[in-house]
Structure formats: C-alpha cells, structure tokens
C-alpha cells in the first residue's frame, strides 16, 4: 500500500499514520520528524531548517525532495509507505510523481482529512499549553501561519491528486478510532 496522508497541521495526520503503519505493516515517512531529528542531532541540514520551521514556513523543496528520495530507496519501503507531511507543494508533488515513476512505485491513494480549522487552532494551542513540552512551532501566531501556508500551498494538492483519481476524503473531526475506521473503509473501496 502506497499512501499520502494530507490535512492541515493538527488534523491528526501523524496519529493516523502511526495506526496505519500497524494495520498495513508499512513505514511512515514524515519529513517533519526527519527534520526534527536532524535539528536534535545538530546536523547542517537541521541547523538550516530550524529557523524556517520555528516560523511555520516551509523548508526548501530541494531539502525535502532529497530526504524523501533517499528514504524511498530503503528496504522497508518495498512493502509500501505512508507519506506524512510530504508533498506540501505542487512542485514537490510533481517531483514525487517523477520519483515514483522512476522507482516503479505508483501511489494507491491520497487520504485527505477534512477538518474545522478554528477548532484545530484551539486544539493545537491547548495541546501545547497542557503538554508543557510544546513544539517551538506551536504558539498561536505560528499555528495561524502554518494554516495559511497549508491553505495557500498544500490544499491545492487535493485538486492535483483528484485529477489522478486518487483522493479519498475522510472526516477528520471524529474520534481517532472513528477516523482510522473511516480511512480503512475508504481504502478498501
Ligand atoms: P510537520 O511535522 O509535518 O507539521 O512539519 C513541521 C515543519 O517542518 C513544517 O512546518 C515545515 O517547516 C517543515 N516541513 C515538513 N515537511 C515539509 C515539506 N514537505 N516541505 C517543506 N517543509 C516541510
């Protein structure tokens, strides 16, 4: 199973991706997680990405395209994968299409989580306040910027993949269990 999971920040993409890993025995490829590991390890890529991520802006296409191209060549991706947080722009999607064609790894579906953005902002801010270990990109102004970046640059991917007849739309406002069940159902159709 080769999947992309799409949705605004805080929609539960990461949570759902982790459940799908178990259900389908495939790895989650999260550019956000890989970038955060690079920051934690203090690599040059991490140092360059940190400031951009703290503002809620996007790191350059070259960086994330390179991360994903390398990751797709690892053995565990032979069984499939769930892309979480990539692609985030039409340019990234076009590059990904080329990579997948070259690697003979066609996508099976793009799961698009549909959510109420105002409720999301409150959720993300509460999560940050309660956890005490808030991500440095989780304050309100940054969250609003991440949502704007999503609307402007990432949401057009729903139309892009719709044209390839790959999109499965799922209501992301239900409980995590219900969302997982709805995704699995959509993928069997
Ligand atoms: P995420 O954990 O997916 O919300 O990503 C956190 C941050 O990492 C984003 O706000 C971006 O700054 C950066 N990032 C993650 N994935 C990408 C991507 N595909 N393109 C550009 N920036 C990304």
Short mmCIF file of N, CA and C in Angstrom, two decimals, residues 34-151:
data_model
loop_
_atom_site.label_atom_id
_atom_site.label_comp_id
_atom_site.label_asym_id
_atom_site.label_seq_id
_atom_site.Cartn_x
_atom_site.Cartn_y
_atom_site.Cartn_z
N UNK A 34 11.74 13.72 10.38
CA UNK A 34 13.14 13.59 9.93
C UNK A 34 13.88 14.92 10.15
N UNK A 35 13.18 16.03 9.85
CA UNK A 35 13.82 17.35 10.07
C UNK A 35 14.05 17.61 11.56
N UNK A 36 13.08 17.24 12.41
CA UNK A 36 13.27 17.44 13.86
C UNK A 36 14.43 16.58 14.38
N UNK A 37 14.59 15.36 13.84
CA UNK A 37 15.74 14.54 14.24
C UNK A 37 17.04 15.21 13.83
N UNK A 38 17.03 15.81 12.64
CA UNK A 38 18.25 16.48 12.15
C UNK A 38 18.59 17.67 13.04
N UNK A 39 17.55 18.37 13.51
CA UNK A 39 17.78 19.50 14.42
C UNK A 39 18.37 18.99 15.74
N UNK A 40 17.76 17.91 16.26
CA UNK A 40 18.22 17.35 17.54
C UNK A 40 19.67 16.87 17.44
N UNK A 41 20.01 16.33 16.26
CA UNK A 41 21.38 15.82 16.07
C UNK A 41 22.36 16.94 15.72
N UNK A 42 21.83 18.15 15.48
CA UNK A 42 22.70 19.28 15.17
C UNK A 42 23.39 19.18 13.82
N UNK A 43 22.78 18.49 12.87
CA UNK A 43 23.40 18.39 11.54
C UNK A 43 23.26 19.73 10.80
N UNK A 44 24.08 19.95 9.76
CA UNK A 44 23.96 21.20 9.00
C UNK A 44 22.54 21.37 8.44
N UNK A 45 21.94 20.28 7.97
CA UNK A 45 20.57 20.38 7.44
C UNK A 45 19.61 20.83 8.54
N UNK A 46 19.77 20.25 9.74
CA UNK A 46 18.91 20.62 10.87
C UNK A 46 19.08 22.08 11.26
N UNK A 47 20.34 22.52 11.32
CA UNK A 47 20.60 23.91 11.71
C UNK A 47 19.96 24.87 10.71
N UNK A 48 20.03 24.52 9.42
CA UNK A 48 19.47 25.40 8.39
C UNK A 48 17.94 25.40 8.45
N UNK A 49 17.35 24.27 8.83
CA UNK A 49 15.88 24.16 8.79
C UNK A 49 15.22 24.77 10.03
N UNK A 50 15.95 24.84 11.15
CA UNK A 50 15.30 25.18 12.42
C UNK A 50 14.56 26.51 12.39
N UNK A 51 15.25 27.54 11.90
CA UNK A 51 14.65 28.87 11.92
C UNK A 51 13.38 28.92 11.07
N UNK A 52 13.44 28.28 9.91
CA UNK A 52 12.30 28.26 9.00
C UNK A 52 11.13 27.52 9.66
N UNK A 53 11.42 26.39 10.30
CA UNK A 53 10.36 25.61 10.94
C UNK A 53 9.77 26.36 12.13
N UNK A 54 10.61 27.07 12.88
CA UNK A 54 10.10 27.82 14.04
C UNK A 54 9.13 28.92 13.61
N UNK A 55 9.27 29.42 12.41
CA UNK A 55 8.33 30.44 11.91
C UNK A 55 7.06 29.80 11.35
N UNK A 56 7.12 28.50 11.08
CA UNK A 56 5.97 27.83 10.46
C UNK A 56 6.00 27.91 8.95
N UNK A 57 7.14 28.32 8.39
CA UNK A 57 7.27 28.36 6.93
C UNK A 57 7.80 27.02 6.43
N UNK A 58 7.89 26.88 5.12
CA UNK A 58 8.35 25.62 4.54
C UNK A 58 9.84 25.65 4.27
N UNK A 59 10.51 24.55 4.57
CA UNK A 59 11.92 24.43 4.18
C UNK A 59 11.96 24.18 2.67
N UNK A 60 13.14 24.31 2.08
CA UNK A 60 13.19 24.32 0.62
C UNK A 60 12.84 22.96 0.03
N UNK A 61 12.25 23.02 -1.16
CA UNK A 61 11.87 21.79 -1.87
C UNK A 61 13.07 20.87 -2.04
N UNK A 62 14.23 21.43 -2.35
CA UNK A 62 15.41 20.59 -2.58
C UNK A 62 15.71 19.72 -1.37
N UNK A 63 15.61 20.33 -0.18
CA UNK A 63 15.93 19.59 1.05
C UNK A 63 14.95 18.43 1.25
N UNK A 64 13.65 18.74 1.19
CA UNK A 64 12.68 17.66 1.48
C UNK A 64 12.61 16.64 0.35
N UNK A 65 12.78 17.09 -0.90
CA UNK A 65 12.79 16.12 -2.01
C UNK A 65 13.94 15.13 -1.82
N UNK A 66 15.10 15.67 -1.40
CA UNK A 66 16.27 14.81 -1.19
C UNK A 66 16.02 13.81 -0.06
N UNK A 67 15.41 14.30 1.02
CA UNK A 67 15.11 13.41 2.17
C UNK A 67 14.24 12.25 1.69
N UNK A 68 13.19 12.57 0.94
CA UNK A 68 12.23 11.53 0.55
C UNK A 68 12.83 10.58 -0.49
N UNK A 69 13.58 11.12 -1.43
CA UNK A 69 14.17 10.25 -2.45
C UNK A 69 15.06 9.20 -1.80
N UNK A 70 15.89 9.64 -0.83
CA UNK A 70 16.77 8.68 -0.13
C UNK A 70 15.97 7.67 0.67
N UNK A 71 14.94 8.18 1.34
CA UNK A 71 14.16 7.32 2.24
C UNK A 71 13.42 6.24 1.44
N UNK A 72 12.92 6.61 0.24
CA UNK A 72 12.16 5.64 -0.57
C UNK A 72 13.04 4.48 -1.03
N UNK A 73 14.36 4.71 -1.07
CA UNK A 73 15.26 3.65 -1.53
C UNK A 73 15.59 2.65 -0.42
N UNK A 74 15.16 2.93 0.81
CA UNK A 74 15.45 1.98 1.89
C UNK A 74 14.51 0.77 1.79
N UNK A 75 15.04 -0.35 2.28
CA UNK A 75 14.39 -1.63 2.03
C UNK A 75 12.95 -1.71 2.54
N UNK A 76 12.70 -1.06 3.70
CA UNK A 76 11.35 -1.20 4.29
C UNK A 76 10.27 -0.57 3.42
N UNK A 77 10.64 0.28 2.46
CA UNK A 77 9.63 0.90 1.60
C UNK A 77 9.18 -0.01 0.46
N UNK A 78 9.84 -1.16 0.34
CA UNK A 78 9.42 -2.09 -0.73
C UNK A 78 7.99 -2.57 -0.50
N UNK A 79 7.59 -2.66 0.79
CA UNK A 79 6.23 -3.11 1.12
C UNK A 79 5.20 -1.99 0.96
N UNK A 80 5.68 -0.78 0.78
CA UNK A 80 4.79 0.38 0.68
C UNK A 80 5.21 1.43 1.69
N UNK A 81 4.41 2.49 1.83
CA UNK A 81 4.77 3.60 2.75
C UNK A 81 3.56 4.51 2.90
N UNK A 82 3.64 5.30 3.99
CA UNK A 82 2.67 6.38 4.18
C UNK A 82 3.46 7.68 4.25
N UNK A 83 3.24 8.55 3.30
CA UNK A 83 3.90 9.86 3.33
C UNK A 83 3.07 10.79 4.18
N UNK A 84 3.70 11.35 5.22
CA UNK A 84 3.01 12.23 6.18
C UNK A 84 3.77 13.56 6.20
N UNK A 85 3.15 14.60 5.65
CA UNK A 85 3.83 15.91 5.63
C UNK A 85 4.61 16.17 4.36
N UNK A 86 4.53 15.25 3.43
CA UNK A 86 5.17 15.42 2.12
C UNK A 86 4.30 14.71 1.09
N UNK A 87 4.02 15.28 -0.07
CA UNK A 87 4.43 16.60 -0.53
C UNK A 87 3.57 17.70 0.11
N UNK A 88 4.10 18.92 0.12
CA UNK A 88 3.39 20.07 0.69
C UNK A 88 3.18 21.17 -0.35
N UNK A 89 3.70 21.00 -1.54
CA UNK A 89 3.50 21.99 -2.61
C UNK A 89 3.30 21.21 -3.92
N UNK A 90 2.73 21.92 -4.90
CA UNK A 90 2.55 21.28 -6.21
C UNK A 90 3.92 20.88 -6.78
N UNK A 91 4.91 21.76 -6.60
CA UNK A 91 6.25 21.43 -7.13
C UNK A 91 6.78 20.14 -6.50
N UNK A 92 6.58 19.98 -5.18
CA UNK A 92 7.03 18.73 -4.53
C UNK A 92 6.25 17.54 -5.08
N UNK A 93 4.95 17.74 -5.32
CA UNK A 93 4.13 16.62 -5.83
C UNK A 93 4.60 16.21 -7.23
N UNK A 94 4.97 17.20 -8.03
CA UNK A 94 5.45 16.87 -9.38
C UNK A 94 6.77 16.11 -9.31
N UNK A 95 7.64 16.56 -8.40
CA UNK A 95 8.91 15.85 -8.23
C UNK A 95 8.65 14.43 -7.74
N UNK A 96 7.73 14.30 -6.77
CA UNK A 96 7.41 12.97 -6.24
C UNK A 96 6.86 12.07 -7.35
N UNK A 97 5.97 12.60 -8.17
CA UNK A 97 5.43 11.80 -9.28
C UNK A 97 6.55 11.23 -10.14
N UNK A 98 7.53 12.09 -10.44
CA UNK A 98 8.67 11.65 -11.25
C UNK A 98 9.47 10.55 -10.55
N UNK A 99 9.72 10.77 -9.24
CA UNK A 99 10.49 9.77 -8.46
C UNK A 99 9.78 8.43 -8.44
N UNK A 100 8.47 8.49 -8.19
CA UNK A 100 7.72 7.23 -8.04
C UNK A 100 7.63 6.50 -9.37
N UNK A 101 7.58 7.27 -10.44
CA UNK A 101 7.54 6.63 -11.75
C UNK A 101 8.87 5.94 -12.03
N UNK A 102 9.94 6.66 -11.73
CA UNK A 102 11.28 6.11 -11.94
C UNK A 102 11.52 4.87 -11.09
N UNK A 103 11.00 4.90 -9.87
CA UNK A 103 11.21 3.77 -8.95
C UNK A 103 10.14 2.69 -9.12
N UNK A 104 9.21 2.92 -10.05
CA UNK A 104 8.11 1.99 -10.29
C UNK A 104 7.31 1.70 -9.01
N UNK A 105 6.89 2.78 -8.38
CA UNK A 105 6.15 2.69 -7.11
C UNK A 105 4.87 3.55 -7.21
N UNK A 106 3.90 3.15 -8.01
CA UNK A 106 2.72 4.02 -8.15
C UNK A 106 1.92 4.15 -6.84
N UNK A 107 1.34 5.32 -6.63
CA UNK A 107 0.53 5.56 -5.43
C UNK A 107 -0.79 4.80 -5.53
N UNK A 108 -1.29 4.33 -4.37
CA UNK A 108 -2.62 3.71 -4.33
C UNK A 108 -3.70 4.71 -3.98
N UNK A 109 -3.38 5.64 -3.08
CA UNK A 109 -4.41 6.59 -2.65
C UNK A 109 -3.81 7.78 -1.92
N UNK A 110 -4.57 8.87 -1.91
CA UNK A 110 -4.25 10.06 -1.12
C UNK A 110 -5.42 10.28 -0.17
N UNK A 111 -5.17 10.11 1.12
CA UNK A 111 -6.23 10.29 2.13
C UNK A 111 -6.23 11.76 2.54
N UNK A 112 -7.35 12.45 2.31
CA UNK A 112 -7.45 13.87 2.67
C UNK A 112 -8.35 14.01 3.90
N UNK A 113 -7.77 14.46 5.02
CA UNK A 113 -8.55 14.66 6.25
C UNK A 113 -9.20 16.04 6.19
N UNK A 114 -10.53 16.07 6.36
CA UNK A 114 -11.27 17.33 6.30
C UNK A 114 -11.60 17.75 7.73
N UNK A 115 -11.22 19.00 8.09
CA UNK A 115 -11.37 19.44 9.48
C UNK A 115 -11.84 20.89 9.56
N UNK A 116 -12.32 21.27 10.75
CA UNK A 116 -12.71 22.66 11.02
C UNK A 116 -11.48 23.39 11.57
N UNK A 117 -10.99 24.38 10.82
CA UNK A 117 -9.70 24.99 11.17
C UNK A 117 -9.70 25.73 12.50
N UNK A 118 -10.81 26.42 12.84
CA UNK A 118 -10.83 27.17 14.10
C UNK A 118 -10.71 26.22 15.29
N UNK A 119 -11.41 25.10 15.21
CA UNK A 119 -11.33 24.11 16.29
C UNK A 119 -9.91 23.56 16.38
N UNK A 120 -9.31 23.38 15.21
CA UNK A 120 -7.92 22.88 15.18
C UNK A 120 -6.96 23.81 15.89
N UNK A 121 -7.08 25.11 15.60
CA UNK A 121 -6.15 26.08 16.21
C UNK A 121 -6.26 25.96 17.73
N UNK A 122 -7.50 25.91 18.24
CA UNK A 122 -7.68 25.81 19.70
C UNK A 122 -7.05 24.52 20.23
N UNK A 123 -7.25 23.43 19.48
CA UNK A 123 -6.68 22.13 19.90
C UNK A 123 -5.16 22.19 19.99
N UNK A 124 -4.56 22.77 18.97
CA UNK A 124 -3.08 22.79 18.94
C UNK A 124 -2.55 23.64 20.08
N UNK A 125 -3.22 24.79 20.33
CA UNK A 125 -2.74 25.69 21.38
C UNK A 125 -2.93 25.05 22.75
N UNK A 126 -4.08 24.38 22.96
CA UNK A 126 -4.31 23.68 24.23
C UNK A 126 -3.30 22.57 24.43
N UNK A 127 -3.05 21.82 23.34
CA UNK A 127 -2.11 20.71 23.43
C UNK A 127 -0.74 21.24 23.87
N UNK A 128 -0.34 22.37 23.30
CA UNK A 128 0.95 22.96 23.63
C UNK A 128 0.97 23.40 25.09
N UNK A 129 -0.12 24.04 25.53
CA UNK A 129 -0.17 24.55 26.90
C UNK A 129 -0.18 23.40 27.91
N UNK A 130 -0.94 22.35 27.61
CA UNK A 130 -1.08 21.24 28.56
C UNK A 130 0.18 20.38 28.65
N UNK A 131 0.81 20.16 27.51
CA UNK A 131 1.91 19.21 27.50
C UNK A 131 3.15 19.75 28.20
N UNK A 132 3.30 21.09 28.19
CA UNK A 132 4.49 21.67 28.78
C UNK A 132 5.73 21.41 27.94
N UNK A 133 5.59 20.56 26.94
CA UNK A 133 6.74 20.30 26.07
C UNK A 133 6.38 20.71 24.64
N UNK A 134 5.79 21.92 24.58
CA UNK A 134 5.29 22.42 23.31
C UNK A 134 6.39 22.42 22.25
N UNK A 135 6.01 22.04 21.04
CA UNK A 135 6.94 22.23 19.94
C UNK A 135 7.16 23.72 19.79
N UNK A 136 8.38 24.12 19.42
CA UNK A 136 8.65 25.56 19.33
C UNK A 136 7.83 26.20 18.20
N UNK A 137 7.22 25.37 17.33
CA UNK A 137 6.37 25.95 16.27
C UNK A 137 4.89 25.85 16.64
N UNK A 138 4.58 25.73 17.94
CA UNK A 138 3.19 25.55 18.35
C UNK A 138 2.55 26.76 19.04
N UNK A 139 3.09 27.98 18.92
CA UNK A 139 2.34 29.10 19.50
C UNK A 139 1.34 29.65 18.48
N UNK A 140 0.38 30.45 18.98
CA UNK A 140 -0.78 30.77 18.13
C UNK A 140 -0.42 31.43 16.80
N UNK A 141 0.47 32.39 16.85
CA UNK A 141 0.82 33.11 15.62
C UNK A 141 1.43 32.15 14.60
N UNK A 142 2.28 31.26 15.12
CA UNK A 142 2.95 30.30 14.22
C UNK A 142 1.93 29.29 13.69
N UNK A 143 1.00 28.87 14.55
CA UNK A 143 -0.03 27.93 14.11
C UNK A 143 -0.85 28.56 12.99
N UNK A 144 -1.21 29.84 13.17
CA UNK A 144 -2.01 30.51 12.12
C UNK A 144 -1.20 30.61 10.83
N UNK A 145 0.09 30.86 10.96
CA UNK A 145 0.92 30.91 9.74
C UNK A 145 0.98 29.54 9.08
N UNK A 146 1.13 28.47 9.90
CA UNK A 146 1.19 27.13 9.30
C UNK A 146 -0.11 26.81 8.57
N UNK A 147 -1.25 27.27 9.15
CA UNK A 147 -2.54 27.03 8.47
C UNK A 147 -2.63 27.80 7.15
N UNK A 148 -2.12 29.03 7.16
CA UNK A 148 -2.16 29.83 5.94
C UNK A 148 -1.29 29.19 4.86
N UNK A 149 -0.10 28.75 5.28
CA UNK A 149 0.80 28.07 4.33
C UNK A 149 0.10 26.83 3.78
N UNK A 150 -0.60 26.11 4.66
CA UNK A 150 -1.34 24.92 4.21
C UNK A 150 -2.38 25.29 3.15
N UNK A 151 -3.18 26.31 3.49
CA UNK A 151 -4.26 26.69 2.55
C UNK A 151 -3.70 27.14 1.21
#
